[in-house]
Amino acid sequence: MRAVTATHDLDLPPGVRPTPLALLMLGRAADARSERGVECPGDLPSPSDPNLVARARAAKEKLGDKVFILGHHYQRDEVIEFADVTGDSFKLAREAAARPDAPYIVFCGVHFMAESADILTSDDQQVILPDLAAGCSMADMATSEQVEECWDVLAEAGIADVTVPVSYMNSSADIKAFTGRNGGTICTSSNARRALDWAFEQGEKVLFLPDQHLGRNTAVLELGLSLDDCVLYNPHKPNGGLTVEQLRAAKMILWRGHCSVHGRFDVSSVEEVRERIPGVNVLVHPECRHEVVTAADHVGSTEYIINTLDAAEPGSAWAIGTELNLVRRVAAAHPDKQVVFLDKTVCFCSTMNRIDLPHLVWTLESLVEGTVVNRIRVDAETEKFAKVALDRMLALP
Ligand code: 13P
Ligand code: SF4
């Protein structure tokens, strides 16, 4: 099977340029730049093997303190069961940085999270992603070439000097390095407000990458900026599709990226659930569209969603707008509360779901045999500047 690139055979509207990004059949063929779409190079246990749980337990026990397993809240139950710690992307970054004694960090999450863990851990620790096809479509929406080009556009408009890049954790190590080199910080969904407050103390404008929704929701609903203060930079259009005047007038320059999972929620789902369950609390992730977040009662990261449900009154009703593995787990943990999924259709994050028990067993058993599979390594130069940006985030008040 071959990788399919998006640079040909595309029927694009006038003025829209094709992206150089490779469109890959997930799980097949290699993409050297993103490590996405790489076949598992070993003997993967069969998903129907009845001994998978026992094998994972035995391998983990043999490895003992040598391995530390991090599990993002969107992982499958069968994987979460083996996580030493679970969390949102901020908590997991901190947890990775706080484990200097574990030679192997197995990251059950997606590629950008494992990259961040590699940046935050020492050189003799090895970070492993059990399936290299576990990427993030949002992170792929900003390539370093596109972002460098955008920075040139801002420089030509005379505003690069007063613009501070703020990049969402859901971005490649290259983008994080760009951010560190240019005086910016990383943020996650749990500290985006603090990151923006910090950025506006350093400069007059923010270039927010790559999730337009988190950027807009935080700027408008938490910092009190107006929608008119925000412009949308489209990397597929010359000059981002913006005039120099628009760029100079803006306070927030939002990259045109989004999460395909959270993009599915819409206002009609909020209205429908309010009609169906009177008194329901609508709780959504800030990657949802602005109108959805505005229509909701509460907004926050995956960790915030869990904590909110833990603190909720028995008998209360909740409609949650985020990935389905998490919503199901929260519902099962709170049988005394009514917890429903906000959308009518099933909504897993397909790349998060690539990490399954067979891949975890394969990873752990390989480690027991002394073989490190699927190591995620960021090169030294990228790591240096990406770490500057990540450290700025970890130091936010
Ligand atoms: P959290 O940081 O809230 O866990 O979000 C990560 C993510 O990828 C959400 O789609
Ligand atoms: Fe990326 Fe969306 Fe999946 Fe989060 S839920 S990892 S943003 S594709």
PDB file of N, CA and C in Angstrom, residues 32-108:
ATOM      1  N   ALA A  32       7.673   9.596   7.260  1.00  0.00           N
ATOM      2  CA  ALA A  32       8.846   9.858   8.098  1.00  0.00           C
ATOM      3  C   ALA A  32       8.662  11.091   8.966  1.00  0.00           C
ATOM      4  N   ARG A  33       7.866  12.071   8.476  1.00  0.00           N
ATOM      5  CA  ARG A  33       7.755  13.316   9.237  1.00  0.00           C
ATOM      6  C   ARG A  33       6.841  13.181  10.451  1.00  0.00           C
ATOM      7  N   SER A  34       5.806  12.396  10.333  1.00  0.00           N
ATOM      8  CA  SER A  34       4.860  12.348  11.443  1.00  0.00           C
ATOM      9  C   SER A  34       4.873  11.003  12.156  1.00  0.00           C
ATOM     10  N   GLU A  35       5.535  10.027  11.588  1.00  0.00           N
ATOM     11  CA  GLU A  35       5.549   8.665  12.112  1.00  0.00           C
ATOM     12  C   GLU A  35       4.166   8.062  12.160  1.00  0.00           C
ATOM     13  N   ARG A  36       3.275   8.668  11.431  1.00  0.00           N
ATOM     14  CA  ARG A  36       1.910   8.170  11.416  1.00  0.00           C
ATOM     15  C   ARG A  36       1.780   7.140  10.294  1.00  0.00           C
ATOM     16  N   GLY A  37       0.980   6.148  10.475  1.00  0.00           N
ATOM     17  CA  GLY A  37       0.764   5.205   9.406  1.00  0.00           C
ATOM     18  C   GLY A  37       1.923   4.254   9.236  1.00  0.00           C
ATOM     19  N   VAL A  38       2.375   3.670  10.321  1.00  0.00           N
ATOM     20  CA  VAL A  38       3.493   2.735  10.246  1.00  0.00           C
ATOM     21  C   VAL A  38       3.003   1.365  10.701  1.00  0.00           C
ATOM     22  N   GLU A  39       3.302   0.367   9.904  1.00  0.00           N
ATOM     23  CA  GLU A  39       2.851  -0.964  10.278  1.00  0.00           C
ATOM     24  C   GLU A  39       3.553  -1.459  11.527  1.00  0.00           C
ATOM     25  N   CYS A  40       2.848  -2.190  12.337  1.00  0.00           N
ATOM     26  CA  CYS A  40       3.449  -2.759  13.533  1.00  0.00           C
ATOM     27  C   CYS A  40       4.496  -3.787  13.092  1.00  0.00           C
ATOM     28  N   PRO A  41       5.754  -3.557  13.468  1.00  0.00           N
ATOM     29  CA  PRO A  41       6.821  -4.414  12.933  1.00  0.00           C
ATOM     30  C   PRO A  41       7.003  -5.727  13.685  1.00  0.00           C
ATOM     31  N   GLY A  42       6.066  -6.152  14.470  1.00  0.00           N
ATOM     32  CA  GLY A  42       6.283  -7.385  15.232  1.00  0.00           C
ATOM     33  C   GLY A  42       5.092  -8.309  15.148  1.00  0.00           C
ATOM     34  N   ASP A  43       5.106  -9.323  15.986  1.00  0.00           N
ATOM     35  CA  ASP A  43       3.992 -10.258  16.022  1.00  0.00           C
ATOM     36  C   ASP A  43       2.981  -9.770  17.029  1.00  0.00           C
ATOM     37  N   LEU A  44       1.938  -9.145  16.516  1.00  0.00           N
ATOM     38  CA  LEU A  44       0.908  -8.615  17.398  1.00  0.00           C
ATOM     39  C   LEU A  44       0.028  -9.765  17.880  1.00  0.00           C
ATOM     40  N   PRO A  45      -0.226  -9.861  19.196  1.00  0.00           N
ATOM     41  CA  PRO A  45      -1.121 -10.932  19.639  1.00  0.00           C
ATOM     42  C   PRO A  45      -2.505 -10.759  19.015  1.00  0.00           C
ATOM     43  N   SER A  46      -3.187 -11.850  18.856  1.00  0.00           N
ATOM     44  CA  SER A  46      -4.535 -11.767  18.285  1.00  0.00           C
ATOM     45  C   SER A  46      -5.479 -11.098  19.288  1.00  0.00           C
ATOM     46  N   PRO A  47      -6.369 -10.212  18.818  1.00  0.00           N
ATOM     47  CA  PRO A  47      -7.318  -9.573  19.734  1.00  0.00           C
ATOM     48  C   PRO A  47      -8.219 -10.593  20.430  1.00  0.00           C
ATOM     49  N   SER A  48      -8.354 -11.779  19.821  1.00  0.00           N
ATOM     50  CA  SER A  48      -9.248 -12.773  20.430  1.00  0.00           C
ATOM     51  C   SER A  48      -8.518 -13.687  21.415  1.00  0.00           C
ATOM     52  N   ASP A  49      -7.223 -13.462  21.619  1.00  0.00           N
ATOM     53  CA  ASP A  49      -6.477 -14.279  22.579  1.00  0.00           C
ATOM     54  C   ASP A  49      -7.078 -14.099  23.979  1.00  0.00           C
ATOM     55  N   PRO A  50      -7.629 -15.164  24.567  1.00  0.00           N
ATOM     56  CA  PRO A  50      -8.290 -15.015  25.876  1.00  0.00           C
ATOM     57  C   PRO A  50      -7.305 -14.700  27.001  1.00  0.00           C
ATOM     58  N   ASN A  51      -6.003 -14.836  26.722  1.00  0.00           N
ATOM     59  CA  ASN A  51      -5.005 -14.616  27.785  1.00  0.00           C
ATOM     60  C   ASN A  51      -4.398 -13.224  27.778  1.00  0.00           C
ATOM     61  N   LEU A  52      -4.965 -12.317  26.977  1.00  0.00           N
ATOM     62  CA  LEU A  52      -4.328 -11.001  26.842  1.00  0.00           C
ATOM     63  C   LEU A  52      -4.172 -10.276  28.179  1.00  0.00           C
ATOM     64  N   VAL A  53      -5.218 -10.298  28.994  1.00  0.00           N
ATOM     65  CA  VAL A  53      -5.162  -9.582  30.276  1.00  0.00           C
ATOM     66  C   VAL A  53      -4.075 -10.202  31.154  1.00  0.00           C
ATOM     67  N   ALA A  54      -4.069 -11.527  31.205  1.00  0.00           N
ATOM     68  CA  ALA A  54      -3.055 -12.218  32.024  1.00  0.00           C
ATOM     69  C   ALA A  54      -1.650 -11.927  31.496  1.00  0.00           C
ATOM     70  N   ARG A  55      -1.493 -11.884  30.170  1.00  0.00           N
ATOM     71  CA  ARG A  55      -0.171 -11.618  29.587  1.00  0.00           C
ATOM     72  C   ARG A  55       0.290 -10.196  29.922  1.00  0.00           C
ATOM     73  N   ALA A  56      -0.631  -9.252  29.829  1.00  0.00           N
ATOM     74  CA  ALA A  56      -0.270  -7.856  30.147  1.00  0.00           C
ATOM     75  C   ALA A  56       0.131  -7.755  31.620  1.00  0.00           C
ATOM     76  N   ARG A  57      -0.640  -8.421  32.485  1.00  0.00           N
ATOM     77  CA  ARG A  57      -0.332  -8.380  33.933  1.00  0.00           C
ATOM     78  C   ARG A  57       1.038  -8.982  34.212  1.00  0.00           C
ATOM     79  N   ALA A  58       1.288 -10.139  33.606  1.00  0.00           N
ATOM     80  CA  ALA A  58       2.552 -10.842  33.859  1.00  0.00           C
ATOM     81  C   ALA A  58       3.736 -10.002  33.384  1.00  0.00           C
ATOM     82  N   ALA A  59       3.604  -9.409  32.190  1.00  0.00           N
ATOM     83  CA  ALA A  59       4.725  -8.617  31.649  1.00  0.00           C
ATOM     84  C   ALA A  59       4.952  -7.383  32.516  1.00  0.00           C
ATOM     85  N   LYS A  60       3.869  -6.755  32.931  1.00  0.00           N
ATOM     86  CA  LYS A  60       4.013  -5.539  33.747  1.00  0.00           C
ATOM     87  C   LYS A  60       4.664  -5.879  35.087  1.00  0.00           C
ATOM     88  N   GLU A  61       4.272  -7.010  35.637  1.00  0.00           N
ATOM     89  CA  GLU A  61       4.846  -7.421  36.917  1.00  0.00           C
ATOM     90  C   GLU A  61       6.351  -7.688  36.780  1.00  0.00           C
ATOM     91  N   LYS A  62       6.706  -8.364  35.692  1.00  0.00           N
ATOM     92  CA  LYS A  62       8.136  -8.654  35.473  1.00  0.00           C
ATOM     93  C   LYS A  62       8.941  -7.368  35.331  1.00  0.00           C
ATOM     94  N   LEU A  63       8.383  -6.381  34.674  1.00  0.00           N
ATOM     95  CA  LEU A  63       9.116  -5.126  34.446  1.00  0.00           C
ATOM     96  C   LEU A  63       9.202  -4.286  35.713  1.00  0.00           C
ATOM     97  N   GLY A  64       8.204  -4.422  36.592  1.00  0.00           N
ATOM     98  CA  GLY A  64       8.219  -3.704  37.882  1.00  0.00           C
ATOM     99  C   GLY A  64       8.394  -2.207  37.711  1.00  0.00           C
ATOM    100  N   ASP A  65       9.340  -1.633  38.483  1.00  0.00           N
ATOM    101  CA  ASP A  65       9.557  -0.173  38.466  1.00  0.00           C
ATOM    102  C   ASP A  65      10.246   0.321  37.199  1.00  0.00           C
ATOM    103  N   LYS A  66      10.659  -0.626  36.350  1.00  0.00           N
ATOM    104  CA  LYS A  66      11.350  -0.193  35.128  1.00  0.00           C
ATOM    105  C   LYS A  66      10.390   0.470  34.144  1.00  0.00           C
ATOM    106  N   VAL A  67       9.106   0.159  34.281  1.00  0.00           N
ATOM    107  CA  VAL A  67       8.150   0.732  33.330  1.00  0.00           C
ATOM    108  C   VAL A  67       7.116   1.584  34.066  1.00  0.00           C
ATOM    109  N   PHE A  68       6.771   2.710  33.433  1.00  0.00           N
ATOM    110  CA  PHE A  68       5.702   3.545  33.973  1.00  0.00           C
ATOM    111  C   PHE A  68       4.718   3.782  32.830  1.00  0.00           C
ATOM    112  N   ILE A  69       3.445   3.455  33.078  1.00  0.00           N
ATOM    113  CA  ILE A  69       2.449   3.543  32.000  1.00  0.00           C
ATOM    114  C   ILE A  69       1.522   4.725  32.247  1.00  0.00           C
ATOM    115  N   LEU A  70       1.491   5.644  31.261  1.00  0.00           N
ATOM    116  CA  LEU A  70       0.616   6.806  31.340  1.00  0.00           C
ATOM    117  C   LEU A  70      -0.603   6.557  30.446  1.00  0.00           C
ATOM    118  N   GLY A  71      -1.783   6.883  30.914  1.00  0.00           N
ATOM    119  CA  GLY A  71      -2.994   6.658  30.100  1.00  0.00           C
ATOM    120  C   GLY A  71      -3.841   7.912  29.995  1.00  0.00           C
ATOM    121  N   HIS A  72      -4.040   8.396  28.770  1.00  0.00           N
ATOM    122  CA  HIS A  72      -4.931   9.555  28.597  1.00  0.00           C
ATOM    123  C   HIS A  72      -6.384   9.119  28.806  1.00  0.00           C
ATOM    124  N   HIS A  73      -7.214  10.081  29.250  1.00  0.00           N
ATOM    125  CA  HIS A  73      -8.602   9.761  29.572  1.00  0.00           C
ATOM    126  C   HIS A  73      -9.423   9.234  28.385  1.00  0.00           C
ATOM    127  N   TYR A  74      -8.943   9.396  27.160  1.00  0.00           N
ATOM    128  CA  TYR A  74      -9.709   8.891  26.007  1.00  0.00           C
ATOM    129  C   TYR A  74      -9.345   7.445  25.645  1.00  0.00           C
ATOM    130  N   GLN A  75      -8.453   6.848  26.404  1.00  0.00           N
ATOM    131  CA  GLN A  75      -8.060   5.475  26.076  1.00  0.00           C
ATOM    132  C   GLN A  75      -9.180   4.485  26.404  1.00  0.00           C
ATOM    133  N   ARG A  76      -9.100   3.345  25.747  1.00  0.00           N
ATOM    134  CA  ARG A  76     -10.073   2.265  25.987  1.00  0.00           C
ATOM    135  C   ARG A  76      -9.962   1.762  27.429  1.00  0.00           C
ATOM    136  N   ASP A  77     -11.048   1.201  27.954  1.00  0.00           N
ATOM    137  CA  ASP A  77     -11.044   0.628  29.311  1.00  0.00           C
ATOM    138  C   ASP A  77      -9.943  -0.424  29.457  1.00  0.00           C
ATOM    139  N   GLU A  78      -9.796  -1.265  28.420  1.00  0.00           N
ATOM    140  CA  GLU A  78      -8.844  -2.381  28.500  1.00  0.00           C
ATOM    141  C   GLU A  78      -7.400  -1.889  28.645  1.00  0.00           C
ATOM    142  N   VAL A  79      -7.146  -0.656  28.229  1.00  0.00           N
ATOM    143  CA  VAL A  79      -5.807  -0.068  28.336  1.00  0.00           C
ATOM    144  C   VAL A  79      -5.682   0.699  29.652  1.00  0.00           C
ATOM    145  N   ILE A  80      -6.719   1.461  29.970  1.00  0.00           N
ATOM    146  CA  ILE A  80      -6.728   2.252  31.219  1.00  0.00           C
ATOM    147  C   ILE A  80      -6.473   1.344  32.427  1.00  0.00           C
ATOM    148  N   GLU A  81      -6.963   0.116  32.335  1.00  0.00           N
ATOM    149  CA  GLU A  81      -6.784  -0.830  33.435  1.00  0.00           C
ATOM    150  C   GLU A  81      -5.306  -1.008  33.807  1.00  0.00           C
ATOM    151  N   PHE A  82      -4.415  -0.819  32.843  1.00  0.00           N
ATOM    152  CA  PHE A  82      -2.987  -1.039  33.107  1.00  0.00           C
ATOM    153  C   PHE A  82      -2.196   0.260  33.316  1.00  0.00           C
ATOM    154  N   ALA A  83      -2.891   1.392  33.300  1.00  0.00           N
ATOM    155  CA  ALA A  83      -2.179   2.670  33.452  1.00  0.00           C
ATOM    156  C   ALA A  83      -1.788   2.885  34.909  1.00  0.00           C
ATOM    157  N   ASP A  84      -0.544   3.339  35.136  1.00  0.00           N
ATOM    158  CA  ASP A  84      -0.125   3.701  36.497  1.00  0.00           C
ATOM    159  C   ASP A  84      -0.717   5.040  36.886  1.00  0.00           C
ATOM    160  N   VAL A  85      -0.935   5.878  35.895  1.00  0.00           N
ATOM    161  CA  VAL A  85      -1.609   7.144  36.172  1.00  0.00           C
ATOM    162  C   VAL A  85      -2.442   7.514  34.943  1.00  0.00           C
ATOM    163  N   THR A  86      -3.598   8.130  35.179  1.00  0.00           N
ATOM    164  CA  THR A  86      -4.427   8.614  34.071  1.00  0.00           C
ATOM    165  C   THR A  86      -4.536  10.129  34.202  1.00  0.00           C
ATOM    166  N   GLY A  87      -4.824  10.799  33.101  1.00  0.00           N
ATOM    167  CA  GLY A  87      -4.938  12.249  33.214  1.00  0.00           C
ATOM    168  C   GLY A  87      -5.242  12.918  31.894  1.00  0.00           C
ATOM    169  N   ASP A  88      -5.403  14.256  31.972  1.00  0.00           N
ATOM    170  CA  ASP A  88      -5.505  15.066  30.750  1.00  0.00           C
ATOM    171  C   ASP A  88      -4.082  15.333  30.260  1.00  0.00           C
ATOM    172  N   SER A  89      -3.954  16.060  29.154  1.00  0.00           N
ATOM    173  CA  SER A  89      -2.597  16.159  28.605  1.00  0.00           C
ATOM    174  C   SER A  89      -1.668  16.960  29.511  1.00  0.00           C
ATOM    175  N   PHE A  90      -2.174  17.919  30.267  1.00  0.00           N
ATOM    176  CA  PHE A  90      -1.319  18.676  31.179  1.00  0.00           C
ATOM    177  C   PHE A  90      -0.808  17.776  32.310  1.00  0.00           C
ATOM    178  N   LYS A  91      -1.740  17.055  32.933  1.00  0.00           N
ATOM    179  CA  LYS A  91      -1.339  16.195  34.053  1.00  0.00           C
ATOM    180  C   LYS A  91      -0.337  15.128  33.587  1.00  0.00           C
ATOM    181  N   LEU A  92      -0.571  14.573  32.405  1.00  0.00           N
ATOM    182  CA  LEU A  92       0.333  13.513  31.931  1.00  0.00           C
ATOM    183  C   LEU A  92       1.720  14.061  31.602  1.00  0.00           C
ATOM    184  N   ALA A  93       1.783  15.298  31.089  1.00  0.00           N
ATOM    185  CA  ALA A  93       3.094  15.903  30.825  1.00  0.00           C
ATOM    186  C   ALA A  93       3.842  16.073  32.143  1.00  0.00           C
ATOM    187  N   ARG A  94       3.133  16.535  33.162  1.00  0.00           N
ATOM    188  CA  ARG A  94       3.788  16.721  34.470  1.00  0.00           C
ATOM    189  C   ARG A  94       4.216  15.385  35.063  1.00  0.00           C
ATOM    190  N   GLU A  95       3.346  14.377  34.927  1.00  0.00           N
ATOM    191  CA  GLU A  95       3.660  13.045  35.470  1.00  0.00           C
ATOM    192  C   GLU A  95       4.886  12.452  34.777  1.00  0.00           C
ATOM    193  N   ALA A  96       4.971  12.645  33.452  1.00  0.00           N
ATOM    194  CA  ALA A  96       6.138  12.115  32.725  1.00  0.00           C
ATOM    195  C   ALA A  96       7.406  12.777  33.242  1.00  0.00           C
ATOM    196  N   ALA A  97       7.340  14.108  33.443  1.00  0.00           N
ATOM    197  CA  ALA A  97       8.516  14.848  33.900  1.00  0.00           C
ATOM    198  C   ALA A  97       8.909  14.455  35.329  1.00  0.00           C
ATOM    199  N   ALA A  98       7.943  13.919  36.070  1.00  0.00           N
ATOM    200  CA  ALA A  98       8.195  13.606  37.492  1.00  0.00           C
ATOM    201  C   ALA A  98       8.636  12.164  37.725  1.00  0.00           C
ATOM    202  N   ARG A  99       8.994  11.439  36.657  1.00  0.00           N
ATOM    203  CA  ARG A  99       9.383  10.018  36.806  1.00  0.00           C
ATOM    204  C   ARG A  99      10.800   9.777  36.342  1.00  0.00           C
ATOM    205  N   PRO A 100      11.795  10.443  36.897  1.00  0.00           N
ATOM    206  CA  PRO A 100      13.165  10.296  36.367  1.00  0.00           C
ATOM    207  C   PRO A 100      13.745   8.902  36.565  1.00  0.00           C
ATOM    208  N   ASP A 101      13.135   8.083  37.431  1.00  0.00           N
ATOM    209  CA  ASP A 101      13.733   6.770  37.714  1.00  0.00           C
ATOM    210  C   ASP A 101      13.223   5.655  36.803  1.00  0.00           C
ATOM    211  N   ALA A 102      12.195   5.917  36.021  1.00  0.00           N
ATOM    212  CA  ALA A 102      11.659   4.841  35.168  1.00  0.00           C
ATOM    213  C   ALA A 102      12.370   4.857  33.819  1.00  0.00           C
ATOM    214  N   PRO A 103      13.111   3.796  33.474  1.00  0.00           N
ATOM    215  CA  PRO A 103      13.800   3.817  32.177  1.00  0.00           C
ATOM    216  C   PRO A 103      12.839   3.759  30.984  1.00  0.00           C
ATOM    217  N   TYR A 104      11.661   3.156  31.184  1.00  0.00           N
ATOM    218  CA  TYR A 104      10.694   3.060  30.078  1.00  0.00           C
ATOM    219  C   TYR A 104       9.393   3.763  30.454  1.00  0.00           C
ATOM    220  N   ILE A 105       8.988   4.704  29.615  1.00  0.00           N
ATOM    221  CA  ILE A 105       7.689   5.365  29.802  1.00  0.00           C
ATOM    222  C   ILE A 105       6.811   4.897  28.645  1.00  0.00           C
ATOM    223  N   VAL A 106       5.775   4.133  28.936  1.00  0.00           N
ATOM    224  CA  VAL A 106       4.852   3.705  27.871  1.00  0.00           C
ATOM    225  C   VAL A 106       3.690   4.682  27.866  1.00  0.00           C
ATOM    226  N   PHE A 107       3.535   5.390  26.726  1.00  0.00           N
ATOM    227  CA  PHE A 107       2.508   6.424  26.658  1.00  0.00           C
ATOM    228  C   PHE A 107       1.294   5.896  25.903  1.00  0.00           C
ATOM    229  N   CYS A 108       0.215   5.666  26.639  1.00  0.00           N
ATOM    230  CA  CYS A 108      -1.032   5.259  26.001  1.00  0.00           C
ATOM    231  C   CYS A 108      -1.839   6.532  25.762  1.00  0.00           C
TER     232      CYS A 108
END
